[in-house]
Short mmCIF file of C-alpha atoms in Angstrom, two decimals:
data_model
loop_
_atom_site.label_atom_id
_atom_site.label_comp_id
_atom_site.label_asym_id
_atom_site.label_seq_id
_atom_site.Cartn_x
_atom_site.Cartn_y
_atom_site.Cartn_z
CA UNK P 1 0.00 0.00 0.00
CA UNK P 2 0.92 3.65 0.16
CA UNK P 3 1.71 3.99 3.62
CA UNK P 4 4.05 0.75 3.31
CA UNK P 5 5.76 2.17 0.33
CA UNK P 6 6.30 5.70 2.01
CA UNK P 7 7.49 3.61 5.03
CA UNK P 8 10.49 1.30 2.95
CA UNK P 9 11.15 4.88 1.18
CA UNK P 10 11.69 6.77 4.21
CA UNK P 11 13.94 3.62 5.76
CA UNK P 12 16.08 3.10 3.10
CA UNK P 13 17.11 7.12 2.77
CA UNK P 14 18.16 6.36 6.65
CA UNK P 15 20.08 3.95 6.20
CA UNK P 16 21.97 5.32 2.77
CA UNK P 17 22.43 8.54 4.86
CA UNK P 18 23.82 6.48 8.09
CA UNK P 19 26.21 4.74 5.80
CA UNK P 20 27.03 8.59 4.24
CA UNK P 21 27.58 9.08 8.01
CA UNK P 22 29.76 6.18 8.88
CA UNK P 23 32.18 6.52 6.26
CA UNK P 24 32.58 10.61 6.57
CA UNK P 25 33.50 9.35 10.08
CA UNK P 26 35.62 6.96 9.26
CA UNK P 27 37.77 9.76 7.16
CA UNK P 28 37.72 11.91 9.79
CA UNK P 29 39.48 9.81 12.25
CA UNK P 30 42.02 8.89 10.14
CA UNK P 31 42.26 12.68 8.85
CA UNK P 32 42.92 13.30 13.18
CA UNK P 33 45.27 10.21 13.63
CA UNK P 34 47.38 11.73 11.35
CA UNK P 35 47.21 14.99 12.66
CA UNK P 36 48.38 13.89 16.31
CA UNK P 37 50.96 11.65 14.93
CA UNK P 38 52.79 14.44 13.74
CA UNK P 39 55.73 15.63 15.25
CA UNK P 40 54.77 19.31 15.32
CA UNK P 41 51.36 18.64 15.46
CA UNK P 42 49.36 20.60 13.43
CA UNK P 43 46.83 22.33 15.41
CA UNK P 44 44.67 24.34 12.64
CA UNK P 45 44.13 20.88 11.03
CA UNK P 46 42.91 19.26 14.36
CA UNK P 47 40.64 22.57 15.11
CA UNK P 48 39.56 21.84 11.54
CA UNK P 49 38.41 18.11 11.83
CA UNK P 50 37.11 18.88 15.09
CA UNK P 51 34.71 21.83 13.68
CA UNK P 52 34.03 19.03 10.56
CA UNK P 53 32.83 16.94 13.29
CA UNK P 54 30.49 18.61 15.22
CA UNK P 55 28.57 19.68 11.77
CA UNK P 56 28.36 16.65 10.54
CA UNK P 57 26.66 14.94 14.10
CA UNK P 58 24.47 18.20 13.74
CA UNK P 59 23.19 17.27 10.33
CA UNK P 60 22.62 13.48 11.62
CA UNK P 61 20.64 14.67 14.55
CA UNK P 62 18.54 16.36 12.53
CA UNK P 63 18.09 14.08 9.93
CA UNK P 64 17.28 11.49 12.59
CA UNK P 65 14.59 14.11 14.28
CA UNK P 66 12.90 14.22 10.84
CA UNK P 67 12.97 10.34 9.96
CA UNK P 68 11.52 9.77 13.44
CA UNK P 69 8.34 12.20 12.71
CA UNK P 70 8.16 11.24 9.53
CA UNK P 71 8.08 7.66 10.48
CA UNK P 72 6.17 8.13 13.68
CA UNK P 73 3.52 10.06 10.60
CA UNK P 74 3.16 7.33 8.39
CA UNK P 75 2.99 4.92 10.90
CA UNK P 76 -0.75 6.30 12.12
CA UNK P 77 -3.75 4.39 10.55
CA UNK P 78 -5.43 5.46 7.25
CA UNK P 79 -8.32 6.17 8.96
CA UNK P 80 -6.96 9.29 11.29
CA UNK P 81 -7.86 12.59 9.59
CA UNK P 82 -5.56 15.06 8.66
CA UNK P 83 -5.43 18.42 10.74
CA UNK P 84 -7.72 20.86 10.04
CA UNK P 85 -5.73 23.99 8.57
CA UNK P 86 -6.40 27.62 7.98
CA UNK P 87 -5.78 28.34 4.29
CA UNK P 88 -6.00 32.20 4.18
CA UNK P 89 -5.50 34.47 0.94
CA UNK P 90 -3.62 37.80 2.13
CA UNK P 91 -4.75 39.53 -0.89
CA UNK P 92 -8.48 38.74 -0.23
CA UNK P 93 -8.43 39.13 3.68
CA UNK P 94 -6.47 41.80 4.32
CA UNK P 95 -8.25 45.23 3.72
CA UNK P 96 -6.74 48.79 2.95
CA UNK P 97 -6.94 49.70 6.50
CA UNK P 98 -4.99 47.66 9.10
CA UNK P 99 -5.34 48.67 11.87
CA UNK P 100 -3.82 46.29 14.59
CA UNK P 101 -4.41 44.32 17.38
CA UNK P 102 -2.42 41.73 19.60
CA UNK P 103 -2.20 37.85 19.41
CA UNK P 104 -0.56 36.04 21.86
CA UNK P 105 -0.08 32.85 20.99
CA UNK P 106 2.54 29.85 22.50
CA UNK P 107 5.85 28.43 20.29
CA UNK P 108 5.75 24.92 21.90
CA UNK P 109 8.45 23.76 19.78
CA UNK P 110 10.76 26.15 21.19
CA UNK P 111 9.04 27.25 24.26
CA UNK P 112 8.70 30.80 24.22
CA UNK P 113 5.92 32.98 24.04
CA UNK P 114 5.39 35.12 20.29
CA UNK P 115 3.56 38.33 19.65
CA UNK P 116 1.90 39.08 16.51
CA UNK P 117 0.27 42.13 14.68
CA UNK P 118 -2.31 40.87 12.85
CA UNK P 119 -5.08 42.77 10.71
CA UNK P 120 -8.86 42.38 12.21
CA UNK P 121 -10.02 40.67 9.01
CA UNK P 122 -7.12 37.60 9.46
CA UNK P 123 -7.89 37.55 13.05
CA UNK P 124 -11.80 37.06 12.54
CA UNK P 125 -10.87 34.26 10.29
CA UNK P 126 -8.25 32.65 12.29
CA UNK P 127 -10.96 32.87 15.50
CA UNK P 128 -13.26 31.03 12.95
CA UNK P 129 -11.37 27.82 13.64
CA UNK P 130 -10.79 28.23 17.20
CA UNK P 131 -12.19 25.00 18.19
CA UNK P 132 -9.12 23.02 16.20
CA UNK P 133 -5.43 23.82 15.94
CA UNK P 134 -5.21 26.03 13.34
CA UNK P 135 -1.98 25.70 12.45
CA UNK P 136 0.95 23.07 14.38
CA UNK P 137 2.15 24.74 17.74
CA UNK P 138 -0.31 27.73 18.12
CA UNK P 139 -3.38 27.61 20.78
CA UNK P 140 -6.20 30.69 20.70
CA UNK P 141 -6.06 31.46 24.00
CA UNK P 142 -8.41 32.99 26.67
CA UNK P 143 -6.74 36.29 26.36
CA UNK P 144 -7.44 36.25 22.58
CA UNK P 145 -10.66 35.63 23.05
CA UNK P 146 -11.33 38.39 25.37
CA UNK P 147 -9.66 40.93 23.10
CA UNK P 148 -11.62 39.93 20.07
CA UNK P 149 -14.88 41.13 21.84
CA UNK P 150 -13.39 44.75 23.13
CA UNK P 151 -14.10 47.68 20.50
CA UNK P 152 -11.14 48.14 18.42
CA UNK P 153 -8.84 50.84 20.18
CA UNK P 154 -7.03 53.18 18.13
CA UNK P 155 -4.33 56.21 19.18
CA UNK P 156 -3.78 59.06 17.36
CA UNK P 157 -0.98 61.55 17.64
CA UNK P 158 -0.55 64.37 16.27
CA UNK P 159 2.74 66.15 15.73
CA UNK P 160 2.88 70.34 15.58
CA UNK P 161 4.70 70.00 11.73
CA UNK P 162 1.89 67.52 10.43
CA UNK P 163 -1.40 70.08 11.81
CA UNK P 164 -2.13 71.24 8.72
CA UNK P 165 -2.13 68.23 6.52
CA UNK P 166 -4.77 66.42 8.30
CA UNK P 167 -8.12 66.14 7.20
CA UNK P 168 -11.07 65.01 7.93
CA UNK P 169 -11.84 62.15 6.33
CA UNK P 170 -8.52 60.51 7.53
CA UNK P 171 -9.96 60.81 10.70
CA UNK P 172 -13.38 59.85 9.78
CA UNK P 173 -11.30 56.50 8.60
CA UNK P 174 -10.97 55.05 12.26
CA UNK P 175 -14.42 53.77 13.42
CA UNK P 176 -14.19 52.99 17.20
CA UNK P 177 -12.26 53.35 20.69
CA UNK P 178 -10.11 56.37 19.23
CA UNK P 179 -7.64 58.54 21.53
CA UNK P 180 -6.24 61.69 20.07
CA UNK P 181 -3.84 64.10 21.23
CA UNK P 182 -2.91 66.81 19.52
CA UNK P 183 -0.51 69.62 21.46
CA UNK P 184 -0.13 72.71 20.56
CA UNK P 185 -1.21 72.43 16.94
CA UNK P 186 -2.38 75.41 15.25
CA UNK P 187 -5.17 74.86 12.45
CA UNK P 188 -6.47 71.23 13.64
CA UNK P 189 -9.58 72.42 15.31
CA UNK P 190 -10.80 72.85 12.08
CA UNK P 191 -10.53 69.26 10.25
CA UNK P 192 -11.79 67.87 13.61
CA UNK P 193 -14.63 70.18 13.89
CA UNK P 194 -15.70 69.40 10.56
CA UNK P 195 -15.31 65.43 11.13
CA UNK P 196 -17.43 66.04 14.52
CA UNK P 197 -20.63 68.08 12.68
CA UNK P 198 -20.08 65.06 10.00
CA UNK P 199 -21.39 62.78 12.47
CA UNK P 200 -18.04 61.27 13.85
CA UNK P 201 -18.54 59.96 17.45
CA UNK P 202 -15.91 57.54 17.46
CA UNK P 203 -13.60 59.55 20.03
CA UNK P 204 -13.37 57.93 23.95
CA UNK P 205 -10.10 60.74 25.12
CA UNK P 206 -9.51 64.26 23.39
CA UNK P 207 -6.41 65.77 24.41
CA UNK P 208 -5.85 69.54 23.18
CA UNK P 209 -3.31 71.25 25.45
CA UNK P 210 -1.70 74.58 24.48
CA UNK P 211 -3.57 75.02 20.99
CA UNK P 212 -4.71 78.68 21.68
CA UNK P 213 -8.35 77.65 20.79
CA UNK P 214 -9.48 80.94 23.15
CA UNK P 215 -13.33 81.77 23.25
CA UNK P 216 -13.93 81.19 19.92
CA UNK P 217 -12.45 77.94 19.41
CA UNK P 218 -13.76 76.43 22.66
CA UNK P 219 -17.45 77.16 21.58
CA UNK P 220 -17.00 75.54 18.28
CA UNK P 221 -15.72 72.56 19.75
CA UNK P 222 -18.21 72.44 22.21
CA UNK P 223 -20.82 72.25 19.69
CA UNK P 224 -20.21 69.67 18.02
CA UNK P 225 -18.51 67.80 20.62
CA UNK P 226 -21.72 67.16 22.08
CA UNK P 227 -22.40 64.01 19.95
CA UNK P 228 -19.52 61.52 21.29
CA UNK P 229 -21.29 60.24 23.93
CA UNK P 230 -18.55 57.69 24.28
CA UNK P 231 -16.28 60.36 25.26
CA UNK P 232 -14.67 59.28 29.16
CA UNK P 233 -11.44 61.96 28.71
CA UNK P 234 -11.14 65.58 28.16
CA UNK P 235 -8.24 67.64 28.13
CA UNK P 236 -8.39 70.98 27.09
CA UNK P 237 -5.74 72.97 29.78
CA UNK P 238 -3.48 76.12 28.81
CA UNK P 239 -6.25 76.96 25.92
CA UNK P 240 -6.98 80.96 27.59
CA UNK P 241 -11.04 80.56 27.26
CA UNK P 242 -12.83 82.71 29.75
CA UNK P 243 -16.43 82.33 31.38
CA UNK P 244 -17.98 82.31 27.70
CA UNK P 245 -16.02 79.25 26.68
CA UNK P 246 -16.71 77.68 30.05
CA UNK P 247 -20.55 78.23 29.58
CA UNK P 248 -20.39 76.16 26.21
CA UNK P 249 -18.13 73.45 27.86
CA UNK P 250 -20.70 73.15 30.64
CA UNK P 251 -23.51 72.64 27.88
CA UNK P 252 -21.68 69.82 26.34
CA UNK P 253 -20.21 68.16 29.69
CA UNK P 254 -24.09 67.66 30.37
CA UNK P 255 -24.33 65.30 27.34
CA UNK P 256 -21.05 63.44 28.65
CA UNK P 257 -22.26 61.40 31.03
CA UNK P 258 -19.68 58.77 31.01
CA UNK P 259 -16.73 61.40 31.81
CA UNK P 260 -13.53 59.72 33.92
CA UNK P 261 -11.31 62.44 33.38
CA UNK P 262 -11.69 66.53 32.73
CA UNK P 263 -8.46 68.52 32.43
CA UNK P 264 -9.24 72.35 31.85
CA UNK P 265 -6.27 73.83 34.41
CA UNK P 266 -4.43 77.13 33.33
CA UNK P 267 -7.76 78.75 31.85
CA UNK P 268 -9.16 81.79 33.53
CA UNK P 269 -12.22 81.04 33.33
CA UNK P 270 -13.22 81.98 36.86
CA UNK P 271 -16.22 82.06 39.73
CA UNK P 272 -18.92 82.42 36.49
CA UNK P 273 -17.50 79.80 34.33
CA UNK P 274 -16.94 77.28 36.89
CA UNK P 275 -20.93 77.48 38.00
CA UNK P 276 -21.22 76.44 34.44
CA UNK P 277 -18.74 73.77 34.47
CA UNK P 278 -20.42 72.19 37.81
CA UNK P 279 -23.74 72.14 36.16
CA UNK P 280 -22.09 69.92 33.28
CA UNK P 281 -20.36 68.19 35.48
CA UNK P 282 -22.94 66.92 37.67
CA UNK P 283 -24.26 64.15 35.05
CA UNK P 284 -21.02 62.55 35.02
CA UNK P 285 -20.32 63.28 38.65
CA UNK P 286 -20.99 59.13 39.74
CA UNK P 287 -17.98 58.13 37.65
CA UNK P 288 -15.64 60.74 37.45
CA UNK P 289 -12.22 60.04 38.53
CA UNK P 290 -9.52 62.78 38.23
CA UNK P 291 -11.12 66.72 37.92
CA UNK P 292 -7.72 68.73 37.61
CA UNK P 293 -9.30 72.42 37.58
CA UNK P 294 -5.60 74.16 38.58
CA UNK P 295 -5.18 78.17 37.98
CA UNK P 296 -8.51 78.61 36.86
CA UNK P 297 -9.51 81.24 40.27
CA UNK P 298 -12.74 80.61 40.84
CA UNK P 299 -12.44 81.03 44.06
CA UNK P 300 -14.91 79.88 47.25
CA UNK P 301 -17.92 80.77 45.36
CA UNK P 302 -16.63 78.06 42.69
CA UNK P 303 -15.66 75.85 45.53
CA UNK P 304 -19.12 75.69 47.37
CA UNK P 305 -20.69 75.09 43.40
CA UNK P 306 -17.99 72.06 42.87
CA UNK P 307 -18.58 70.25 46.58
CA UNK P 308 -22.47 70.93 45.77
CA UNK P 309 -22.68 69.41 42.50
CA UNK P 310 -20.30 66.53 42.95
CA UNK P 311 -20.69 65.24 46.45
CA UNK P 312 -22.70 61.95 46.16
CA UNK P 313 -26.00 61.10 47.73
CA UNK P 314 -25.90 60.45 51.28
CA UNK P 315 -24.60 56.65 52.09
CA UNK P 316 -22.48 56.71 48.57
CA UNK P 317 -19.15 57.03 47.76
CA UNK P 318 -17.80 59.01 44.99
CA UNK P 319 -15.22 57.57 42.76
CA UNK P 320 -12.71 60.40 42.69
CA UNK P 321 -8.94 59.84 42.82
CA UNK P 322 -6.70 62.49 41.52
CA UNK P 323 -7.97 66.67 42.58
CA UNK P 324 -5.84 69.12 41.33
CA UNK P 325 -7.16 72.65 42.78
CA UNK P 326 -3.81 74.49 42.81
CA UNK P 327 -4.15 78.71 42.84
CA UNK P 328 -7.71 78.61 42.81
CA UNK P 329 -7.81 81.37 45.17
CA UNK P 330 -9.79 78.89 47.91
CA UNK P 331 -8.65 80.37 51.22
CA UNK P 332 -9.91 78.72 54.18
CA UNK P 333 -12.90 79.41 53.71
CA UNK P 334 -12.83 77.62 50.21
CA UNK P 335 -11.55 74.78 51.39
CA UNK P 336 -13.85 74.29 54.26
CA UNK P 337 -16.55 73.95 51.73
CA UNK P 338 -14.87 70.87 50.21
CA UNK P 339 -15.25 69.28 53.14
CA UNK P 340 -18.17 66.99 51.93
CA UNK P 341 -16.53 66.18 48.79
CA UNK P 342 -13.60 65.06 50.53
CA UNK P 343 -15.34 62.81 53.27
CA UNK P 344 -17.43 61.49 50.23
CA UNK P 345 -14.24 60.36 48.52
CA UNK P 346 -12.25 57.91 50.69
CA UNK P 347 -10.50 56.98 48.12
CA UNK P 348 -8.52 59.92 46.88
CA UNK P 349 -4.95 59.62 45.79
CA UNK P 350 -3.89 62.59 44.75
CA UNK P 351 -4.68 66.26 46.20
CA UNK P 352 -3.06 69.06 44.59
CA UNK P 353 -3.76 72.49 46.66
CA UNK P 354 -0.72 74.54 46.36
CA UNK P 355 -1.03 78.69 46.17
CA UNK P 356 -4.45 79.23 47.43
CA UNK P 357 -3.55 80.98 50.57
CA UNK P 358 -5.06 77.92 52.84
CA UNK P 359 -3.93 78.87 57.26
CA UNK P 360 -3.52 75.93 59.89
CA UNK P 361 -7.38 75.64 60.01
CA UNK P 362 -7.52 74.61 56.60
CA UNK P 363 -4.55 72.25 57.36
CA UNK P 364 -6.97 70.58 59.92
CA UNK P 365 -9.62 70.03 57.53
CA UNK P 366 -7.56 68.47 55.43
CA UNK P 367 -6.36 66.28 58.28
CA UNK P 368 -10.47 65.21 59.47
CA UNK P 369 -11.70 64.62 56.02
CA UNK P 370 -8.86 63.06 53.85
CA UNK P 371 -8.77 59.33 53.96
CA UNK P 372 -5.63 56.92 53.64
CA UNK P 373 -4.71 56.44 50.67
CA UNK P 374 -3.11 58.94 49.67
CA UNK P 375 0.25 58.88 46.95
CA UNK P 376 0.29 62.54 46.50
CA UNK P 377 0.21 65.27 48.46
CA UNK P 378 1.04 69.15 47.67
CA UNK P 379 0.45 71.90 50.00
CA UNK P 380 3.11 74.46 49.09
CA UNK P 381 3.11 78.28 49.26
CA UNK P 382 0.34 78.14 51.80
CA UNK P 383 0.65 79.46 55.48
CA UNK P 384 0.92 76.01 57.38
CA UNK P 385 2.84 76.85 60.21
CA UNK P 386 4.05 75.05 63.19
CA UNK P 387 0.45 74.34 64.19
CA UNK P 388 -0.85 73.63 61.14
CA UNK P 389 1.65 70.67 60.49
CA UNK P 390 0.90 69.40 63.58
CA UNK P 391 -2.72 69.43 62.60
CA UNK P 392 -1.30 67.52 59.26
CA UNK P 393 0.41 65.04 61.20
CA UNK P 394 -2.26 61.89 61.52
CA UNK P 395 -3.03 62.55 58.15
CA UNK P 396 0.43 61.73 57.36
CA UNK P 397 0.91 59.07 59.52
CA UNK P 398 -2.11 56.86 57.96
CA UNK P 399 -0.97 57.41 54.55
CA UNK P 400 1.38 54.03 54.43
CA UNK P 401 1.28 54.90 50.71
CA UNK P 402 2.40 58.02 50.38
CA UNK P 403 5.14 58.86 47.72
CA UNK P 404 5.23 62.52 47.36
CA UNK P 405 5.33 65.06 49.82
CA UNK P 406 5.33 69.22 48.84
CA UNK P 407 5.46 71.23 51.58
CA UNK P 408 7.80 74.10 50.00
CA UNK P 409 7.39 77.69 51.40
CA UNK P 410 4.63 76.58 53.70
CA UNK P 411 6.33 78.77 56.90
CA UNK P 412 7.45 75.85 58.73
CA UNK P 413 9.68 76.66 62.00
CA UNK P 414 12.03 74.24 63.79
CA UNK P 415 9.21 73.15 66.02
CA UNK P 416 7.14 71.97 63.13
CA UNK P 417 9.85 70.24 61.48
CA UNK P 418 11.19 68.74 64.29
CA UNK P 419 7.58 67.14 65.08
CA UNK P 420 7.87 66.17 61.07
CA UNK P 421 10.96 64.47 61.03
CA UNK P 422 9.63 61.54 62.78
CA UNK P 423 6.78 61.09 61.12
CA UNK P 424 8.61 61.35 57.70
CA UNK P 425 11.23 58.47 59.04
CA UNK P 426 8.31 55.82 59.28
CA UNK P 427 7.06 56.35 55.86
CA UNK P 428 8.71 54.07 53.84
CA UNK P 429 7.04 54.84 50.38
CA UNK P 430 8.32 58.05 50.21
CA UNK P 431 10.15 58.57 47.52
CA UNK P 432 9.92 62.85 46.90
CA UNK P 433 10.72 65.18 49.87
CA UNK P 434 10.16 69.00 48.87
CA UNK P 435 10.32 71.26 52.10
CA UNK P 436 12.43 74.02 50.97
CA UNK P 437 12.15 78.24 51.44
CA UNK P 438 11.32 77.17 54.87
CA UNK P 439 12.14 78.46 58.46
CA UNK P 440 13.90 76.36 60.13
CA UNK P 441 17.60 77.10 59.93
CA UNK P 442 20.56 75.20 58.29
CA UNK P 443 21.81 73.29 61.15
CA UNK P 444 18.35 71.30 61.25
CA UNK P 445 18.54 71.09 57.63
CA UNK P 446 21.59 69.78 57.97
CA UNK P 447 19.92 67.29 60.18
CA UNK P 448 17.09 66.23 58.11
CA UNK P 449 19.70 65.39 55.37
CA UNK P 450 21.85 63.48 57.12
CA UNK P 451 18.52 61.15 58.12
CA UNK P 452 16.83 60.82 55.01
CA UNK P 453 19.61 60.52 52.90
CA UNK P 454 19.51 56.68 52.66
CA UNK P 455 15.66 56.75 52.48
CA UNK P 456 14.50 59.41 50.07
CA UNK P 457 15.68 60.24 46.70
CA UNK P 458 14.39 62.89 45.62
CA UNK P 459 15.10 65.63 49.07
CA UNK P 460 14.84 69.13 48.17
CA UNK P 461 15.89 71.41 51.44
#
């Protein structure tokens, strides 16, 4: 039969290449005894036949590895089936736009794990045979699976030179999950806008830093930002839009109810604006996560509108991680109105409040209504104080996780800092000291240095 010839084939090419093997062997050895017997000794020649040697057991082994599947192969009964193989056509599957996705799959033949980019059209097909091997040594795995059923994700950057030669329909072009970030690129509102009042919603984070959109700009982005409901990130700081851009942001924030994130620091938009921004924010307010509102001055007005809008019903907690309030003008007073945002969020990471003028009362607030988990924590250019740090103290002390610490220019005396010290000692995530144009002398200083140099890296005194 077939399988008996194929057999007798693949045995007698064994054999005629063991008795290739023998006799290249045999040549070899006398080729060495030679060598040895020499007087001299010729050592190139013996390095030679050595070198000769080892290739030519190489090529056996692997001759013998493929006689022994090959064997092992025809040796199986007519009957078995064959695996079941994907047979894919590039030039049919593959579409003009590729964009990517990740397949981890595992090499068992030489035990390592392989990444591949592959196209969503040859993915879909390969996942079409998931419940075989599709090809020898590569498994679908759980992982795949998962990522086949998440919306594509897509990220866009886009670079200051190459503004003005985007359009939109090369935007329009990506479908789903798309992040874009464009910084300080003059003449890409419009493209966007124009891909936005086309109907595009496919944007989930917008990132537009330092393009000098102004009034104008902001309210045409607002507009017909409105649409991409899927929209959880916003970042629109160092754009100088006043109250009248703020009031068209709010608008559109109200339509954004899954917001996580809402950047619009360095904008001086003020008390007016933010009461605008609250009211957007306040659909969103359940899920929001990091509200970074720095140098925008709206003062404790804007502060008693913000702990309004976006402290959760009584008995829930909000999920807010990362507040970024710094020169906001909030005073004491300003602060003390936080309070029920702050006892609302437990679960806060991250509290900027440097430069709004904040005493040791406010420092005590911060210590009754701030939870424990705090990474990072900036309080400088306010007037702390001796007594105010002491107020800060059991805040510090249940933060085990704390990594950064700014406390510059915060008129801390010798007292204070000597009532610090200790505390600082038993935190041993901290990583970033920062307690300089302070008033405690150099001799302390000296002090602090000398103890934390082992412990801290970053120690600014």
């Amino acid at each position: 039969s077939s399988w008996d010839t194929m057999t007798e084939t693949a045995e007698e090419k064994f054999l005629k290449r063991l008795e290739q093997f023998q006799d290249e062997i045999s040549r070899l050895k006398s080729g060495y005894k030679i060598a040895i017997d020499n007087e001299h000794k010729d050592k190139l020649e013996i390095m030679r036949i050595t070198s000769k040697v080892m290739r030519t057991c190489e090529a056996m082994r692997l001759m013998c590895g493929s006689f022994g599947r090959q064997y092992l192969d025809s040796s199986c009964l007519p009957s078995t089936p064959p695996k079941r193989r994907a047979e894919v056509d590039l030039e049919e599957v593959v579409g003009s736009q590729n964009i990517r996705r990740k397949l981890f799959c595992r090499d068992y033949s030489r035990r390592r794990t392989l990444l591949i980019d592959l196209p969503d059209s040859v993915i879909n097909h390969i996942y079409s045979f998931v419940g075989h091997r599709v090809i020898p040594h590569m498994a679908v795995c759980k992982k795949f699976r998962e990522c086949l059923s998440k919306p594509e994700a897509v990220s866009i950057e886009v670079k200051h030179s190459y503004a003005q030669k985007v359009t939109s329909e090369y935007l329009e072009k990506f479908q789903s999950g798309v992040s874009l970030k464009a910084i300080n690129c003059d003449g890409f509102l419009r493209p966007l806008a124009d891909a936005l009042h086309g109907g595009w919603t496919a944007l989930v984070r917008l990132d537009l830093v330092d393009n000098h959109l102004e009034d104008k700009g902001v309210v045409e982005l607002s507009r017909s930002l409105s649409n991409c409901r899927g929209l959880t990130s916003l970042c629109l700081n160092t754009n100088n839009f006043t109250e009248e851009g703020a009031t068209h942001i709010g608008k559109c924030l109200q339509s954004l109810s899954g917001l996580r994130m809402l950047n619009l620091s360095q904008n001086p938009f003020g008390r007016v604006g933010m009461e605008h921004i609250c009211d957007g924010l306040a659909s969103s307010a359940s899920c929001l996560r990091e509200l970074c509102l720095g140098q925008t001055n709206f003062g404790e007005e804007g502060a008693e509108n913000l702990s309004r809008k976006l402290t959760p019903p009584e008995g829930q907690e909000g999920m807010l991680k990362n507040l970024d309030l710094c020169s906001c003008n909030l005073k004491t007073a300003g602060l003390s109105a936080l309070r029920p945002l702050l006892l609302a969020n437990p679960n806060l990471e991250s509290i900027g409040l440097s430069r709004n003028n904040i005493c040791e009362k406010g420092a005590q607030i911060l210590a009754d209504c701030v939870g424990s988990r705090l990474v990072d924590l900036s309080l400088s250019f306010n007037e702390i104080g001796d007594e105010g740090m002491k107020s800060l103290l059991p805040l510090l002390q249940r933060s085990k996780k704390m990594v950064h610490l700014l406390l510059i220019g915060i008129a801390l005396g010798l007292d204070g800092a000597q009532e610090l010290l200790p505390v600082v000692l038993e935190m041993k995530t901290l990583r970033s000291l920062c307690m300089s144009l302070n008033l405690f002398g150099p001799k302390f200083k000296s002090h602090i240095a000398g103890s934390l140099r082992h412990k801290i890296r970053n120690l600014h005194l």
